[in-house]
Amino acid sequence: MKAWVVASSASKGGVGKTSVAVAVAACLSRHLKVVVADSDPQGTASLWSAAGKLPFPVVPVASEADIRALAAQYQLVVVDCPPQVDAPVMTAALACADLALVPLAPEPADLWATTLLLQRCATDFPQLRKLVVLNRVPSGTALARDVLASIENAGWPLAKSRLGQRIAYKETMAVGGTLDDLKGPGAAKARQEVQDLALEVMTTLSSL
């Protein structure tokens, strides 16, 4: 079976790409042999895994060869990319990837940065599938609606699933685990959001 490679990518920090990478990897690790490839020099995913509670390994990578070596051992490689569109390891991840998963917080600066990333993908990796996922979405704000309208007008490949602005996502990092380690209605809602997104990711990958 061919391994799938998903690049959780952004061209600026603060959009939640590591949280999205870990959450999706945790959900899909119930059915697949999954690894998170940490290519971000900040090493947040590696620090997260230090508690030993994640249901998959986190392996630092620095090159296309590193990522392809993991793809030979696992069914799904989720690459946590650096927040820099022209970083060499970002190029390596996108070159390997079947899907670029692009978290986007509903903020104007994030919208502009995502435009640069998607333009680069279209130019350098025209065959790469892309899925923009709205992350940290506050409930019922005009700004979120405006960002959504901008995305729809631009014709970006937008995920139907959205991840809300929930403390549960931050708590998973604090405890060094996943949403399955948390209790309460907020965690339950977050789990459902991630399950919906993971299903979209798998549907996209399965169609390739």
XYZ file of C-alpha atoms in Angstrom:
208
model
C 0.000 0.000 0.000
C 1.327 3.440 -0.907
C 1.881 5.738 2.028
C 0.100 9.072 2.074
C 1.890 12.278 2.999
C -0.054 15.244 4.361
C 1.740 18.566 4.856
C 0.200 20.748 7.563
C 1.461 24.017 6.186
C 1.241 27.757 6.706
C 3.350 30.735 5.748
C 3.073 32.403 9.158
C 2.920 31.252 12.735
C -0.061 31.367 15.037
C -2.637 29.657 12.825
C -2.553 26.349 14.703
C -0.850 24.131 12.135
C 0.854 21.975 14.789
C -2.384 21.529 16.731
C -4.194 20.573 13.539
C -1.423 18.164 12.528
C -1.439 16.407 15.900
C -5.242 16.308 16.174
C -5.726 14.823 12.704
C -2.856 12.373 13.203
C -4.332 11.213 16.504
C -7.751 10.658 14.959
C -6.411 8.714 11.967
C -3.993 6.676 14.087
C -7.004 4.624 15.196
C -7.061 3.058 11.737
C -3.628 3.682 10.195
C 0.029 3.426 11.148
C 0.782 7.133 11.536
C 3.865 9.249 12.195
C 4.192 13.009 12.586
C 7.282 14.380 10.867
C 8.435 17.501 12.689
C 10.104 19.822 10.185
C 9.477 23.044 12.118
C 12.700 24.378 13.711
C 10.632 25.411 16.743
C 10.052 21.704 17.389
C 6.638 22.155 18.985
C 5.391 18.721 17.937
C 8.540 17.100 19.329
C 8.139 18.938 22.637
C 4.470 17.915 22.704
C 5.416 14.266 22.329
C 7.910 14.374 25.211
C 5.160 13.465 27.698
C 4.815 10.098 25.976
C 1.027 10.286 25.674
C 0.628 10.626 21.907
C -0.569 7.466 20.101
C 2.054 7.867 17.365
C 5.753 8.792 17.160
C 7.029 12.262 16.323
C 10.241 12.211 14.293
C 12.334 15.291 13.399
C 12.999 15.642 9.654
C 15.134 18.053 7.661
C 14.940 16.888 4.049
C 12.855 15.222 1.375
C 14.873 12.036 1.913
C 13.920 12.018 5.608
C 10.227 12.310 4.774
C 10.343 9.624 2.102
C 12.147 7.301 4.512
C 9.232 7.626 6.929
C 6.769 7.058 4.091
C 8.449 3.695 3.519
C 7.667 2.670 7.108
C 4.224 4.144 7.776
C 0.819 4.340 6.117
C 0.386 8.055 6.809
C 3.014 10.743 7.337
C 1.734 14.073 8.661
C 4.417 16.730 8.228
C 4.333 19.707 10.573
C 5.914 22.297 8.289
C 7.795 25.455 9.272
C 5.802 28.708 9.027
C 7.915 30.000 6.166
C 6.783 29.595 2.579
C 10.290 29.521 1.073
C 12.025 27.361 3.691
C 13.909 24.432 2.062
C 12.189 21.883 4.284
C 8.792 23.373 3.358
C 9.710 22.800 -0.283
C 10.732 19.237 0.583
C 7.447 18.563 2.367
C 5.317 19.944 -0.455
C 7.327 17.946 -3.003
C 6.520 14.745 -1.090
C 2.955 15.568 -0.155
C -0.249 14.153 -1.562
C -2.230 16.827 0.265
C -1.412 20.245 1.695
C -3.623 20.831 4.722
C -3.645 24.597 5.246
C -5.025 25.871 8.570
C -6.327 29.420 8.414
C -7.402 31.546 11.354
C -10.119 34.072 10.410
C -7.810 37.095 10.513
C -6.837 39.410 7.631
C -3.079 38.822 8.118
C -3.596 35.060 7.984
C -5.697 35.438 4.855
C -2.908 37.370 3.129
C -0.263 34.863 4.206
C -2.354 31.932 3.022
C -2.740 33.611 -0.357
C 1.060 33.568 -0.739
C 1.260 29.889 0.198
C -1.486 28.822 -2.194
C 0.049 30.872 -4.992
C 3.348 29.126 -4.416
C 1.667 25.708 -4.466
C -0.128 26.559 -7.706
C 3.122 27.655 -9.348
C 5.587 25.046 -8.072
C 3.329 22.083 -7.261
C 0.325 22.331 -9.592
C -0.712 18.693 -9.073
C -0.739 18.969 -5.272
C -4.182 18.712 -3.700
C -4.933 21.428 -1.176
C -7.478 21.742 1.603
C -7.870 24.999 3.525
C -9.372 24.499 6.980
C -10.733 27.358 9.049
C -9.237 27.070 12.528
C -9.873 28.892 15.800
C -13.187 30.131 14.455
C -15.063 32.287 16.993
C -18.787 31.798 17.087
C -20.917 34.212 15.089
C -18.447 37.023 14.376
C -18.685 39.334 11.389
C -14.933 38.996 10.799
C -15.169 35.221 10.426
C -18.034 35.650 7.963
C -16.009 38.198 5.985
C -12.989 35.882 5.797
C -15.213 33.013 4.692
C -16.696 35.206 1.958
C -13.194 36.154 0.779
C -12.193 32.492 0.590
C -15.305 31.563 -1.349
C -14.770 34.460 -3.759
C -11.173 33.357 -4.313
C -12.300 29.826 -5.146
C -9.975 28.175 -2.637
C -10.495 24.473 -1.823
C -12.185 24.997 1.536
C -12.891 22.155 3.944
C -16.494 21.801 5.019
C -15.270 21.053 8.529
C -14.243 23.946 10.757
C -12.404 23.947 14.058
C -13.836 26.293 16.655
C -12.053 28.564 19.067
C -12.035 26.063 21.924
C -9.800 25.846 24.975
C -9.728 22.058 24.527
C -7.260 22.370 21.651
C -4.812 24.274 23.864
C -5.357 21.884 26.756
C -4.205 18.920 24.673
C -0.805 20.554 24.265
C -0.679 21.445 27.960
C -1.211 17.818 29.007
C 0.990 16.447 26.223
C -1.837 14.304 24.892
C -4.856 14.350 22.594
C -8.513 15.277 22.766
C -9.237 11.739 23.927
C -7.475 12.610 27.198
C -9.956 15.394 27.966
C -13.474 15.379 29.367
C -16.372 17.778 29.165
C -18.681 19.162 26.471
C -16.011 21.404 24.943
C -13.685 18.464 24.399
C -16.531 16.401 22.945
C -17.354 19.145 20.441
C -13.679 19.463 19.514
C -13.418 15.697 18.977
C -16.382 15.789 16.609
C -14.862 18.684 14.661
C -11.575 16.822 14.250
C -13.328 13.593 13.273
C -15.208 15.467 10.562
C -11.978 17.025 9.288
C -10.118 13.708 9.392
C -12.906 12.145 7.324
C -12.518 14.913 4.729
C -8.766 14.338 4.664
C -9.212 10.600 4.116
C -11.880 11.152 1.470
C -9.505 13.461 -0.395
C -6.566 11.059 -0.107
C -8.645 8.068 -1.151
C -9.699 9.874 -4.321
C -6.111 10.306 -5.524
